Amino acid sequence: MAPTLPLALLLVLLAPGLGVAGPGCDYPAHLWCSSWEIAVACQAESRCTNVSRPAAAPVELSLFYESLCPACRSFLVQQLFTAWLLLPSEALTITLVPYGNAEERNVSGKWQFQCQHGPEECLGNMIETCLMHEAKNFSTYFPVIFCLESGSSVTKNLEACLQVYAPQLDGGRIAACVQGDTGMELMHRNAQLTQALDPPHQYVPWILINGKHTDKLEEEAQASLVGLICRLYQVGQGAQEGGGDTSPSAGALLCP
């Protein structure tokens, strides 16, 4: 009877160059590179160069802000918009909630709002909220909000900003939203989202990263948002690949 060969040696002989399977590999050698999950299980990642790696989940950023708050405008214009431009869409998703330190009350069945920087800020919050409602698509409305927040007037430059960044949007529909019940209900929803924050917000801008707020995350986001998102997305890539790799090579294309 011919001597039997150990399974690991047999696999090496059958598939030279692939190496020895890991203990969690139940697949024959010719299937090791059939998917990234199998390659990881069989510890053959470095040899399966033609297999696409799974995408990491995007970093989720939620910004709770006020339209006329100087610190909010600075963060949105200098950090958030820059990060959105520089990073690939799969690395970052953004949610904007313009409400901040406003207060609401129900008067005879209609919502009324008082804002930290007065009625003009309430109008600015409403304009941006209705803009988001009408545009639907983030890549359509965010440049317009950037234009409003970086310009001389948040409340008076809507038409000019639409002409430059989103001429397909109907300014009349946005104005109707602002002046009607739809805008009030949308602002009420923003109020509910803000009031539901845990921990409760203490200032604005109030930044959530992947649903969490800490003083450290807030400081990092305000100092270098691109660096923070880049680092967190790399960690996500490492977790998806099963190795926890957070070295620069894990997401080198993202990071300056």
mmCIF file of C-alpha atoms in Angstrom:
data_model
loop_
_atom_site.group_PDB
_atom_site.id
_atom_site.type_symbol
_atom_site.label_atom_id
_atom_site.label_comp_id
_atom_site.label_asym_id
_atom_site.label_seq_id
_atom_site.Cartn_x
_atom_site.Cartn_y
_atom_site.Cartn_z
ATOM 1 C CA MET A 1 0.000 0.000 0.000
ATOM 2 C CA ALA A 2 1.291 3.459 -0.909
ATOM 3 C CA PRO A 3 2.126 5.616 2.097
ATOM 4 C CA THR A 4 -0.469 8.292 2.868
ATOM 5 C CA LEU A 5 0.605 11.922 2.847
ATOM 6 C CA PRO A 6 -0.453 14.423 5.494
ATOM 7 C CA LEU A 7 -3.306 16.611 4.235
ATOM 8 C CA ALA A 8 -1.329 19.854 4.537
ATOM 9 C CA LEU A 9 1.540 18.414 2.473
ATOM 10 C CA LEU A 10 -0.883 17.072 -0.096
ATOM 11 C CA LEU A 11 -2.435 20.520 -0.480
ATOM 12 C CA VAL A 12 0.968 22.102 -1.005
ATOM 13 C CA LEU A 13 1.803 19.523 -3.674
ATOM 14 C CA LEU A 14 -1.526 20.009 -5.401
ATOM 15 C CA ALA A 15 -1.431 23.790 -5.255
ATOM 16 C CA PRO A 16 2.171 24.968 -5.199
ATOM 17 C CA GLY A 17 2.628 28.519 -4.067
ATOM 18 C CA LEU A 18 -0.523 28.657 -1.968
ATOM 19 C CA GLY A 19 1.057 27.468 1.260
ATOM 20 C CA VAL A 20 -0.580 25.676 4.168
ATOM 21 C CA ALA A 21 -4.212 26.213 5.061
ATOM 22 C CA GLY A 22 -5.181 27.722 8.389
ATOM 23 C CA PRO A 23 -6.998 25.639 11.002
ATOM 24 C CA GLY A 24 -10.338 27.205 10.054
ATOM 25 C CA CYS A 25 -10.065 26.223 6.385
ATOM 26 C CA ASP A 26 -12.414 23.473 5.224
ATOM 27 C CA TYR A 27 -11.977 24.184 1.515
ATOM 28 C CA PRO A 28 -9.806 22.426 -1.084
ATOM 29 C CA ALA A 29 -6.820 24.410 -2.298
ATOM 30 C CA HIS A 30 -8.293 25.153 -5.716
ATOM 31 C CA LEU A 31 -11.104 27.112 -3.988
ATOM 32 C CA TRP A 32 -8.946 29.208 -1.685
ATOM 33 C CA CYS A 33 -9.076 32.214 -3.993
ATOM 34 C CA SER A 34 -12.719 31.854 -4.989
ATOM 35 C CA SER A 35 -13.773 34.540 -2.484
ATOM 36 C CA TRP A 36 -12.152 36.865 0.011
ATOM 37 C CA GLU A 37 -13.883 35.159 2.942
ATOM 38 C CA ILE A 38 -12.425 31.776 1.958
ATOM 39 C CA ALA A 39 -8.996 33.314 1.379
ATOM 40 C CA VAL A 40 -9.064 34.744 4.927
ATOM 41 C CA ALA A 41 -10.209 31.443 6.429
ATOM 42 C CA CYS A 42 -7.406 29.610 4.618
ATOM 43 C CA GLN A 43 -4.791 32.301 5.398
ATOM 44 C CA ALA A 44 -4.159 32.797 1.691
ATOM 45 C CA GLU A 45 -4.920 36.546 1.476
ATOM 46 C CA SER A 46 -1.457 37.537 0.287
ATOM 47 C CA ARG A 47 -1.590 35.020 -2.566
ATOM 48 C CA CYS A 48 -5.126 35.784 -3.742
ATOM 49 C CA THR A 49 -4.319 39.105 -5.351
ATOM 50 C CA ASN A 50 -7.163 38.963 -7.859
ATOM 51 C CA VAL A 51 -9.906 38.603 -5.255
ATOM 52 C CA SER A 52 -11.656 41.839 -4.313
ATOM 53 C CA ARG A 53 -11.692 42.658 -0.632
ATOM 54 C CA PRO A 54 -15.008 43.524 1.034
ATOM 55 C CA ALA A 55 -15.636 47.221 1.497
ATOM 56 C CA ALA A 56 -15.588 48.511 5.030
ATOM 57 C CA ALA A 57 -18.712 50.205 6.335
ATOM 58 C CA PRO A 58 -18.565 53.978 5.892
ATOM 59 C CA VAL A 59 -17.943 56.204 8.876
ATOM 60 C CA GLU A 60 -21.242 57.862 9.822
ATOM 61 C CA LEU A 61 -21.079 61.497 10.869
ATOM 62 C CA SER A 62 -24.096 63.415 12.168
ATOM 63 C CA LEU A 63 -23.830 67.181 12.593
ATOM 64 C CA PHE A 64 -26.298 68.953 14.876
ATOM 65 C CA TYR A 65 -25.882 72.653 14.213
ATOM 66 C CA GLU A 66 -27.421 76.115 13.789
ATOM 67 C CA SER A 67 -27.367 78.063 10.555
ATOM 68 C CA LEU A 68 -25.908 81.269 12.049
ATOM 69 C CA CYS A 69 -23.613 79.758 14.685
ATOM 70 C CA PRO A 70 -20.050 80.913 13.834
ATOM 71 C CA ALA A 71 -18.412 77.711 15.104
ATOM 72 C CA CYS A 72 -20.945 75.580 13.189
ATOM 73 C CA ARG A 73 -20.328 77.481 9.979
ATOM 74 C CA SER A 74 -16.573 77.168 10.403
ATOM 75 C CA PHE A 75 -16.728 73.402 10.942
ATOM 76 C CA LEU A 76 -19.144 72.803 8.078
ATOM 77 C CA VAL A 77 -17.211 74.932 5.595
ATOM 78 C CA GLN A 78 -13.607 74.180 6.564
ATOM 79 C CA GLN A 79 -13.732 70.615 7.861
ATOM 80 C CA LEU A 80 -16.894 68.809 6.770
ATOM 81 C CA PHE A 81 -17.160 70.041 3.195
ATOM 82 C CA THR A 82 -13.433 69.504 2.669
ATOM 83 C CA ALA A 83 -13.651 65.934 3.970
ATOM 84 C CA TRP A 84 -16.630 65.244 1.721
ATOM 85 C CA LEU A 85 -14.679 66.501 -1.293
ATOM 86 C CA LEU A 86 -11.466 64.646 -0.493
ATOM 87 C CA LEU A 87 -12.715 61.266 0.690
ATOM 88 C CA PRO A 88 -14.384 58.637 -1.500
ATOM 89 C CA SER A 89 -18.125 58.305 -1.054
ATOM 90 C CA GLU A 90 -17.813 54.815 0.416
ATOM 91 C CA ALA A 91 -15.746 56.121 3.347
ATOM 92 C CA LEU A 92 -18.137 58.720 4.772
ATOM 93 C CA THR A 93 -21.875 59.314 5.137
ATOM 94 C CA ILE A 94 -23.149 62.606 6.540
ATOM 95 C CA THR A 95 -26.409 63.592 8.225
ATOM 96 C CA LEU A 96 -27.192 67.268 8.814
ATOM 97 C CA VAL A 97 -29.679 68.398 11.464
ATOM 98 C CA PRO A 98 -30.099 72.194 11.546
ATOM 99 C CA TYR A 99 -31.748 73.013 14.874
ATOM 100 C CA GLY A 100 -29.136 73.296 17.622
ATOM 101 C CA ASN A 101 -30.121 75.287 20.688
ATOM 102 C CA ALA A 102 -33.545 76.274 19.373
ATOM 103 C CA GLU A 103 -36.714 75.793 21.383
ATOM 104 C CA GLU A 104 -40.130 74.811 20.103
ATOM 105 C CA ARG A 105 -43.655 75.118 21.398
ATOM 106 C CA ASN A 106 -47.036 74.126 20.070
ATOM 107 C CA VAL A 107 -49.404 77.081 19.765
ATOM 108 C CA SER A 108 -52.941 76.213 18.692
ATOM 109 C CA GLY A 109 -51.725 73.116 16.869
ATOM 110 C CA LYS A 110 -48.851 74.827 15.049
ATOM 111 C CA TRP A 111 -45.173 74.630 15.899
ATOM 112 C CA GLN A 112 -43.303 77.823 16.708
ATOM 113 C CA PHE A 113 -39.544 78.086 17.177
ATOM 114 C CA GLN A 114 -37.187 80.382 19.017
ATOM 115 C CA CYS A 115 -33.540 80.278 17.952
ATOM 116 C CA GLN A 116 -30.352 81.243 19.729
ATOM 117 C CA HIS A 117 -29.432 83.854 17.122
ATOM 118 C CA GLY A 118 -32.934 85.153 16.560
ATOM 119 C CA PRO A 119 -35.615 84.806 13.858
ATOM 120 C CA GLU A 120 -33.106 84.950 10.997
ATOM 121 C CA GLU A 121 -31.430 81.806 12.284
ATOM 122 C CA CYS A 122 -34.798 80.043 12.481
ATOM 123 C CA LEU A 123 -35.346 81.045 8.863
ATOM 124 C CA GLY A 124 -31.893 79.779 7.904
ATOM 125 C CA ASN A 125 -32.528 76.465 9.632
ATOM 126 C CA MET A 126 -35.855 76.184 7.817
ATOM 127 C CA ILE A 127 -34.360 77.024 4.411
ATOM 128 C CA GLU A 128 -31.672 74.375 4.754
ATOM 129 C CA THR A 129 -34.156 71.808 6.047
ATOM 130 C CA CYS A 130 -36.562 72.421 3.168
ATOM 131 C CA LEU A 131 -33.662 72.376 0.703
ATOM 132 C CA MET A 132 -32.707 68.909 1.933
ATOM 133 C CA HIS A 133 -36.333 67.795 1.729
ATOM 134 C CA GLU A 134 -36.742 68.957 -1.867
ATOM 135 C CA ALA A 135 -33.333 67.859 -3.156
ATOM 136 C CA LYS A 136 -33.345 64.423 -1.473
ATOM 137 C CA ASN A 137 -29.844 63.598 -2.734
ATOM 138 C CA PHE A 138 -26.976 64.607 -0.420
ATOM 139 C CA SER A 139 -24.576 65.358 -3.249
ATOM 140 C CA THR A 140 -27.160 67.788 -4.649
ATOM 141 C CA TYR A 141 -27.983 69.789 -1.524
ATOM 142 C CA PHE A 142 -24.698 69.774 0.385
ATOM 143 C CA PRO A 143 -22.857 72.106 -2.038
ATOM 144 C CA VAL A 144 -25.812 74.499 -1.792
ATOM 145 C CA ILE A 145 -25.652 74.448 2.015
ATOM 146 C CA PHE A 146 -21.899 75.001 1.782
ATOM 147 C CA CYS A 147 -22.596 78.023 -0.443
ATOM 148 C CA LEU A 148 -25.132 79.413 2.029
ATOM 149 C CA GLU A 149 -22.955 78.860 5.094
ATOM 150 C CA SER A 150 -19.797 80.276 3.488
ATOM 151 C CA GLY A 151 -21.488 83.312 1.973
ATOM 152 C CA SER A 152 -22.518 86.703 3.276
ATOM 153 C CA SER A 153 -26.089 85.664 4.152
ATOM 154 C CA VAL A 154 -27.572 82.268 4.862
ATOM 155 C CA THR A 155 -31.103 83.560 4.329
ATOM 156 C CA LYS A 156 -30.694 85.782 1.254
ATOM 157 C CA ASN A 157 -28.421 83.812 -1.072
ATOM 158 C CA LEU A 158 -30.530 80.742 -1.816
ATOM 159 C CA GLU A 159 -31.344 81.645 -5.428
ATOM 160 C CA ALA A 160 -27.736 82.551 -6.203
ATOM 161 C CA CYS A 161 -26.443 79.329 -4.628
ATOM 162 C CA LEU A 162 -29.014 77.249 -6.484
ATOM 163 C CA GLN A 163 -28.005 78.804 -9.796
ATOM 164 C CA VAL A 164 -24.378 77.810 -9.231
ATOM 165 C CA TYR A 165 -24.681 74.416 -7.558
ATOM 166 C CA ALA A 166 -28.162 72.993 -8.239
ATOM 167 C CA PRO A 167 -29.978 74.847 -11.038
ATOM 168 C CA GLN A 168 -32.301 71.865 -11.464
ATOM 169 C CA LEU A 169 -33.960 72.573 -8.104
ATOM 170 C CA ASP A 170 -37.071 74.744 -7.951
ATOM 171 C CA GLY A 171 -36.539 77.646 -5.571
ATOM 172 C CA GLY A 172 -40.292 78.219 -5.512
ATOM 173 C CA ARG A 173 -40.933 74.767 -4.079
ATOM 174 C CA ILE A 174 -38.335 75.349 -1.380
ATOM 175 C CA ALA A 175 -39.933 78.718 -0.535
ATOM 176 C CA ALA A 176 -43.365 77.082 -0.329
ATOM 177 C CA CYS A 177 -41.959 74.510 2.085
ATOM 178 C CA VAL A 178 -40.402 77.242 4.222
ATOM 179 C CA GLN A 179 -43.636 79.201 4.397
ATOM 180 C CA GLY A 180 -45.997 76.267 4.860
ATOM 181 C CA ASP A 181 -46.846 73.415 7.174
ATOM 182 C CA THR A 182 -44.279 71.081 5.613
ATOM 183 C CA GLY A 183 -41.406 73.220 6.833
ATOM 184 C CA MET A 184 -42.855 73.382 10.331
ATOM 185 C CA GLU A 185 -43.210 69.606 10.500
ATOM 186 C CA LEU A 186 -39.685 69.098 9.198
ATOM 187 C CA MET A 187 -38.324 71.473 11.833
ATOM 188 C CA HIS A 188 -40.323 69.622 14.488
ATOM 189 C CA ARG A 189 -38.616 66.421 13.376
ATOM 190 C CA ASN A 190 -35.231 68.140 13.724
ATOM 191 C CA ALA A 191 -36.260 69.201 17.218
ATOM 192 C CA GLN A 192 -37.147 65.616 18.112
ATOM 193 C CA LEU A 193 -33.861 64.287 16.757
ATOM 194 C CA THR A 194 -31.953 66.890 18.755
ATOM 195 C CA GLN A 195 -33.919 66.276 21.943
ATOM 196 C CA ALA A 196 -33.326 62.523 21.624
ATOM 197 C CA LEU A 197 -29.534 62.886 21.753
ATOM 198 C CA ASP A 198 -27.903 60.755 24.440
ATOM 199 C CA PRO A 199 -26.005 62.302 26.056
ATOM 200 C CA PRO A 200 -27.983 65.524 25.535
ATOM 201 C CA HIS A 201 -26.141 68.128 23.497
ATOM 202 C CA GLN A 202 -24.440 70.858 25.503
ATOM 203 C CA TYR A 203 -23.267 73.103 22.672
ATOM 204 C CA VAL A 204 -23.102 73.339 18.901
ATOM 205 C CA PRO A 205 -21.717 72.089 16.672
ATOM 206 C CA TRP A 206 -22.481 68.721 18.268
ATOM 207 C CA ILE A 207 -20.833 65.936 16.303
ATOM 208 C CA LEU A 208 -21.690 62.229 16.386
ATOM 209 C CA ILE A 209 -19.284 59.703 14.907
ATOM 210 C CA ASN A 210 -20.897 56.323 14.238
ATOM 211 C CA GLY A 211 -23.744 57.357 16.521
ATOM 212 C CA LYS A 212 -21.522 58.343 19.452
ATOM 213 C CA HIS A 213 -20.424 61.648 20.914
ATOM 214 C CA THR A 214 -17.414 62.110 23.154
ATOM 215 C CA ASP A 215 -15.318 65.173 23.928
ATOM 216 C CA LYS A 216 -12.333 63.420 22.357
ATOM 217 C CA LEU A 217 -14.150 62.665 19.094
ATOM 218 C CA GLU A 218 -15.458 66.225 18.963
ATOM 219 C CA GLU A 219 -11.961 67.650 19.441
ATOM 220 C CA GLU A 220 -10.468 65.331 16.810
ATOM 221 C CA ALA A 221 -13.204 66.147 14.312
ATOM 222 C CA GLN A 222 -12.760 69.875 14.781
ATOM 223 C CA ALA A 223 -8.960 69.639 14.536
ATOM 224 C CA SER A 224 -8.649 67.299 11.530
ATOM 225 C CA LEU A 225 -11.798 65.615 10.296
ATOM 226 C CA VAL A 226 -10.106 64.042 7.273
ATOM 227 C CA GLY A 227 -7.503 62.426 9.526
ATOM 228 C CA LEU A 228 -10.147 61.126 11.942
ATOM 229 C CA ILE A 229 -12.386 59.644 9.242
ATOM 230 C CA CYS A 230 -9.372 58.187 7.480
ATOM 231 C CA ARG A 231 -8.159 56.437 10.634
ATOM 232 C CA LEU A 232 -11.598 55.065 11.555
ATOM 233 C CA TYR A 233 -12.235 53.808 8.032
ATOM 234 C CA GLN A 234 -8.866 52.017 8.037
ATOM 235 C CA VAL A 235 -9.821 50.298 11.281
ATOM 236 C CA GLY A 236 -13.071 49.217 9.612
ATOM 237 C CA GLN A 237 -11.151 47.819 6.659
ATOM 238 C CA GLY A 238 -8.919 45.819 8.970
ATOM 239 C CA ALA A 239 -11.943 44.424 10.801
ATOM 240 C CA GLN A 240 -13.605 43.428 7.524
ATOM 241 C CA GLU A 241 -10.454 41.633 6.435
ATOM 242 C CA GLY A 242 -10.320 39.763 9.714
ATOM 243 C CA GLY A 243 -6.868 40.905 10.702
ATOM 244 C CA GLY A 244 -7.469 44.185 12.497
ATOM 245 C CA ASP A 245 -4.859 45.830 10.263
ATOM 246 C CA THR A 246 -4.672 49.552 10.987
ATOM 247 C CA SER A 247 -1.371 50.193 9.238
ATOM 248 C CA PRO A 248 -1.163 52.992 6.626
ATOM 249 C CA SER A 249 -1.334 50.442 3.837
ATOM 250 C CA ALA A 250 -4.858 49.461 4.832
ATOM 251 C CA GLY A 251 -6.270 52.690 3.413
ATOM 252 C CA ALA A 252 -3.315 54.556 1.949
ATOM 253 C CA LEU A 253 -5.385 56.000 -0.891
ATOM 254 C CA LEU A 254 -7.604 57.814 1.594
ATOM 255 C CA CYS A 255 -5.008 59.507 3.704
ATOM 256 C CA PRO A 256 -2.945 62.568 2.867
#
